[in-house]
Structure formats: C-alpha cells, structure tokens
XYZ file of N, CA and C in Angstrom:
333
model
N 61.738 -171.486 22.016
C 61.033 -172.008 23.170
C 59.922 -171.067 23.615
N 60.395 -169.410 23.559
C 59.316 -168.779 23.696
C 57.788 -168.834 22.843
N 58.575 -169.011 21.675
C 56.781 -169.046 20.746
C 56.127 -170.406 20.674
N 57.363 -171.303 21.327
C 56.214 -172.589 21.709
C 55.172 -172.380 22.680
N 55.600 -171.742 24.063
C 54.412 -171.092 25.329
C 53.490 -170.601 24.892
N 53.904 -169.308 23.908
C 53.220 -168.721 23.094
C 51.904 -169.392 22.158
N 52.302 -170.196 21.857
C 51.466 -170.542 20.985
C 50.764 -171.737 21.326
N 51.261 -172.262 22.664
C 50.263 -173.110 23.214
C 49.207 -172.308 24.000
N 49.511 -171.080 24.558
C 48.613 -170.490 25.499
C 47.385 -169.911 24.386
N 48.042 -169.485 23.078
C 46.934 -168.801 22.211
C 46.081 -170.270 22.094
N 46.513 -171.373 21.447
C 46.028 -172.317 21.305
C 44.822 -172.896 22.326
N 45.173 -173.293 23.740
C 44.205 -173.234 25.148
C 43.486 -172.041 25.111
N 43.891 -170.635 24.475
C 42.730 -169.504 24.515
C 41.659 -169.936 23.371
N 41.941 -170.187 22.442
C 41.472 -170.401 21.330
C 40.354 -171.679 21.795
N 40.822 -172.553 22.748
C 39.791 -174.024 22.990
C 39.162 -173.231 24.053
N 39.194 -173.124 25.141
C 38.274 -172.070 26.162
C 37.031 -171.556 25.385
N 37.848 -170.254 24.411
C 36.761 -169.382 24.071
C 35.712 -170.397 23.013
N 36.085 -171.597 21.936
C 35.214 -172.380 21.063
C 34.801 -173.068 22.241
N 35.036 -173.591 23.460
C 34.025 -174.774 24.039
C 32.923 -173.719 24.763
N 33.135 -172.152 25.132
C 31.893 -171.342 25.812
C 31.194 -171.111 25.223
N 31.711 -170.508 23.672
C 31.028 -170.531 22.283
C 29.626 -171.652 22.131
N 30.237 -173.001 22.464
C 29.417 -174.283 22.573
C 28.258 -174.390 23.252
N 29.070 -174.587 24.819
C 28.429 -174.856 25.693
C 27.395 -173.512 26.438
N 27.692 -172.241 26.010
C 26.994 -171.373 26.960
C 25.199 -171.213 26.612
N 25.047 -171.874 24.645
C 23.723 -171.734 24.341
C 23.292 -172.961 24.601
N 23.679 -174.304 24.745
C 23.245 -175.216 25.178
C 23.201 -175.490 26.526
N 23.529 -174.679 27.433
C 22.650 -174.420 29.112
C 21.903 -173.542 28.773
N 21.822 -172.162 28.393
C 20.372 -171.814 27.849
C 19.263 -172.451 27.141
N 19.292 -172.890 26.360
C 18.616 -173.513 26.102
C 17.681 -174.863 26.697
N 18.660 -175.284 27.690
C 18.359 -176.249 28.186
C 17.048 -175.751 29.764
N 17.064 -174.457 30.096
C 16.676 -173.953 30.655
C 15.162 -173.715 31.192
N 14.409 -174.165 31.858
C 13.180 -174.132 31.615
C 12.183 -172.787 31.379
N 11.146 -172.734 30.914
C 10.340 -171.671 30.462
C 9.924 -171.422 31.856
N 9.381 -170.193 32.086
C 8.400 -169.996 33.786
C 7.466 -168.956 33.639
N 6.616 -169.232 33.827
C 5.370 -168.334 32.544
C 5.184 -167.032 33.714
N 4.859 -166.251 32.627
C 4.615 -164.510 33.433
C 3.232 -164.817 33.812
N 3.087 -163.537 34.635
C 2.197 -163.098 35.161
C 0.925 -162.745 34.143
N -0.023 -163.013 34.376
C -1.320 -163.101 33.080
C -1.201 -161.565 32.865
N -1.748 -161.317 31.540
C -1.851 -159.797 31.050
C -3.014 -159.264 30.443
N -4.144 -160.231 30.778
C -5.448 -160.329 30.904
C -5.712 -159.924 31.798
N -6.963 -159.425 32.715
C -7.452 -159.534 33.880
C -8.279 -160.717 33.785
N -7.650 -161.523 34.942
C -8.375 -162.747 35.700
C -9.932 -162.553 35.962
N -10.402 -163.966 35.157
C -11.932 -164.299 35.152
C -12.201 -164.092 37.026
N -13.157 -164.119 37.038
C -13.859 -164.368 38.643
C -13.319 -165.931 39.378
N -13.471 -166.730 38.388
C -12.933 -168.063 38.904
C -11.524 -168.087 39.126
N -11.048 -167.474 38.139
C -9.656 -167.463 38.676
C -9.024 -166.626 39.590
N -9.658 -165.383 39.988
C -9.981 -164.383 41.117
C -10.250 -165.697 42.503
N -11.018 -165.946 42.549
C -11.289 -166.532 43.120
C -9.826 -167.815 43.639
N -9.538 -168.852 42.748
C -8.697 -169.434 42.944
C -7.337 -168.879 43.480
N -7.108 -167.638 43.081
C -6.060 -167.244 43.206
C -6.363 -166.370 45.243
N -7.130 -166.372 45.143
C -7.563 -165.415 46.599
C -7.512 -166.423 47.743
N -8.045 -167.579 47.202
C -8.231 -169.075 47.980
C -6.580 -169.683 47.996
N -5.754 -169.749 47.046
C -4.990 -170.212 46.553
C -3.295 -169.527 48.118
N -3.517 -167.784 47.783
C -2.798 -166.998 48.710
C -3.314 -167.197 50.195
N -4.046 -167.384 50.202
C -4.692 -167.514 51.539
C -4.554 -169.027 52.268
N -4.713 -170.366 51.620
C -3.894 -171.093 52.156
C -2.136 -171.539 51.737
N -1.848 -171.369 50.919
C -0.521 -171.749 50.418
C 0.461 -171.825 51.579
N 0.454 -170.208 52.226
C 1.397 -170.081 53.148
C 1.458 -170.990 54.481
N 0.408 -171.968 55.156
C 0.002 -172.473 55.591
C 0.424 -174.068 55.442
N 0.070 -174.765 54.027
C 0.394 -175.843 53.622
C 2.134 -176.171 53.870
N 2.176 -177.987 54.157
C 3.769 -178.112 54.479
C 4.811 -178.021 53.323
N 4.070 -177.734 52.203
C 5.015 -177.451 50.892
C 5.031 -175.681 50.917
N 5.453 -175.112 51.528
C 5.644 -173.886 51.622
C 6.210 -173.304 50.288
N 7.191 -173.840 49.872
C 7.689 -173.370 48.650
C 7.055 -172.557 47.592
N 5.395 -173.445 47.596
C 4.588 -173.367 46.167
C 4.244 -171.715 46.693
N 3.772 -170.969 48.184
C 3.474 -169.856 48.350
C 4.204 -168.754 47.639
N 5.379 -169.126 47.163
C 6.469 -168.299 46.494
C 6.056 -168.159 45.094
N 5.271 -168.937 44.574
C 4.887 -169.082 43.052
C 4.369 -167.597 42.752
N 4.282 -167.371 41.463
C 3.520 -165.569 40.634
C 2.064 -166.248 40.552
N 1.332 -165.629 40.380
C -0.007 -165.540 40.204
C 0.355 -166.368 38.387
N 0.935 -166.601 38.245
C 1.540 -167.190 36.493
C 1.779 -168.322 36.719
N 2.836 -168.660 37.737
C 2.708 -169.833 37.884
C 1.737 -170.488 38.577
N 1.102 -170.326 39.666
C -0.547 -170.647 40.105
C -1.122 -171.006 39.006
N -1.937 -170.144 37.973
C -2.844 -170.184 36.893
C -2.247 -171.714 36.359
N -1.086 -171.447 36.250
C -0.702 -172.486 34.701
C -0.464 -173.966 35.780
N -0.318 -174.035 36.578
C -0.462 -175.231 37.528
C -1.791 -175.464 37.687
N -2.907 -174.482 37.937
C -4.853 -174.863 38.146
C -4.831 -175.232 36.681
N -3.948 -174.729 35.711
C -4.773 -175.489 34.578
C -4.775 -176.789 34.517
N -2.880 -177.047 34.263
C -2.617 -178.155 34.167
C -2.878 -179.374 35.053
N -3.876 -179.093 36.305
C -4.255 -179.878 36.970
C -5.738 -180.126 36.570
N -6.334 -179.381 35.832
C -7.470 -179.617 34.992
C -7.189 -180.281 33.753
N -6.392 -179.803 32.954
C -5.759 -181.031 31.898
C -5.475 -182.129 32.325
N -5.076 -182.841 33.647
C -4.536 -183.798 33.827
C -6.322 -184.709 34.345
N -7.012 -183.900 34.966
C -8.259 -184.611 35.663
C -9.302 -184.986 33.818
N -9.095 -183.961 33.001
C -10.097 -184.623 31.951
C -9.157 -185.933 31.138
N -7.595 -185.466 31.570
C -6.996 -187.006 30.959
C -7.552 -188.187 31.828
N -7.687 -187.992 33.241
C -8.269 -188.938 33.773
C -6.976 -190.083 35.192
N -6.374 -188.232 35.296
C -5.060 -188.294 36.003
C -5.317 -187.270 37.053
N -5.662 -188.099 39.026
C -6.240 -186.864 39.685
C -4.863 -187.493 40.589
N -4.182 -186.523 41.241
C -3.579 -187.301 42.656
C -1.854 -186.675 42.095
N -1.543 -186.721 43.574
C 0.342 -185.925 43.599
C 0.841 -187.050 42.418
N 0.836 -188.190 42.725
C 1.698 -188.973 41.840
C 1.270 -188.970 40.247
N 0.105 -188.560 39.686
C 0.094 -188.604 38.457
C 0.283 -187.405 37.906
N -0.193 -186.194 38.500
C 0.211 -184.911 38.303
C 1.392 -184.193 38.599
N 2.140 -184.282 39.500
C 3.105 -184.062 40.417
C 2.893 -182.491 40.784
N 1.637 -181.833 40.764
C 1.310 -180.996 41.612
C 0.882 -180.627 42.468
N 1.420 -179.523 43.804
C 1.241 -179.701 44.864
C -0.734 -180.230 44.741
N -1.254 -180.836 46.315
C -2.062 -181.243 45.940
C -3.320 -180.032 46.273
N -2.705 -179.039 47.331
C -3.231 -177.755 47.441
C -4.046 -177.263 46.490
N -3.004 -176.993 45.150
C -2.872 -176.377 43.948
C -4.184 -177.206 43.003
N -4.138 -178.195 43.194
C -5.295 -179.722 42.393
C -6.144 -179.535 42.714
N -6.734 -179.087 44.427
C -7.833 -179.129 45.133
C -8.593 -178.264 44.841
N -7.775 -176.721 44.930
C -8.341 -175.416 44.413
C -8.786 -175.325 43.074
N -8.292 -175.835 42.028
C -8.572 -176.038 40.757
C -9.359 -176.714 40.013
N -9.626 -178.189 40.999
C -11.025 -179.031 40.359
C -12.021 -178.164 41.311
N -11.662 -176.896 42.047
C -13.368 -176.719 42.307
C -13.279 -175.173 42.172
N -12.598 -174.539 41.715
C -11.991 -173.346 40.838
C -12.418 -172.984 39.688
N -11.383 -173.324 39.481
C -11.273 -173.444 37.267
C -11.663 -174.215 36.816
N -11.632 -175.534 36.775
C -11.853 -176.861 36.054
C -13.317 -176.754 35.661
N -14.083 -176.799 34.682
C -15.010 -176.407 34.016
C -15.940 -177.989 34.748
N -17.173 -177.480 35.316
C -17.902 -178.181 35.492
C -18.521 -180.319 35.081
C-alpha cells in the first residue's frame, strides 16, 4: 500500500514537472515584444516629436501612454505614419493614442 502512494505521488511529480516543461515556453513565447530605447541618436524630427510628445502626454486623458520609453513613442510615430500612407488616419483604424498620430503626421511622417 505504501509503494502504491509512492508511486502515485512520483507519478503526479512526474505530470507537474512535463506540463511546466510545456506550458512555461508557450507563455513566453506568447509574450509580446516592447522595443528598447533607440541606440542611435534621434534625428531633429524625432527630437522634436519626442520633446512635443513629453510635454503634452502627461496632460492628455489617456495618461497611461506618458509612461511609454522614448522606444515605445518612436515605434508608435512610426506606425502611425505607416498606417496614414496605407491610407488609415483616426483611433479606430490605428488604435493609437490619437496624441501620439497628431505629433507624428506633423513630426516624422515624411512630407
């Protein structure tokens, strides 16, 4: 009777440790990317955006976005320029703050 306990508890150790085995790289993975801080020095325009950018953020009712890195800023002014030459301007087609859109079509977004 003892090495039945026994050998059910190794057994439940044995499923534990194969399902973390499993599951612990597939929540990593599943994880989103969050881009660093540039390792360039910032063009003037983006100097710029980013100076404009700190200066109202904290202000706007999406407060949250003020928390963003100067990494995530950049890669949001882009992608709000990728989205305006797709021919996608506005919160609902971009889903970025619209702060972030405003500063960027008159920022970065190439003429």
């Amino acid at each position: 009777m003892a090495e039945t306990r026994q050998e059910t508890a190794l057994t439940t150790l044995k499923m534990l440790t194969a399902g973390l085995l499993l599951v612990g790289p597939a929540l990593l993975a599943c994880a989103p990317a969050v881009p660093a801080d540039p390792l360039t020095p910032p063009t003037p325009a983006e100097m710029q955006f980013l100076d404009q950018a700190r200066r109202l953020l904290p202000i706007t009712p999406d407060s949250m976005v003020a928390f963003n890195s100067d990494g995530e800023l950049l890669d949001q002014g882009r992608q709000a320029c990728f989205m305006r030459d797709q021919g996608r301007v506005g919160y609902e087609a971009s889903m970025l703050p619209p702060i972030v859109t405003q500063l960027a079509l008159v920022y970065l977004c190439p003429k």
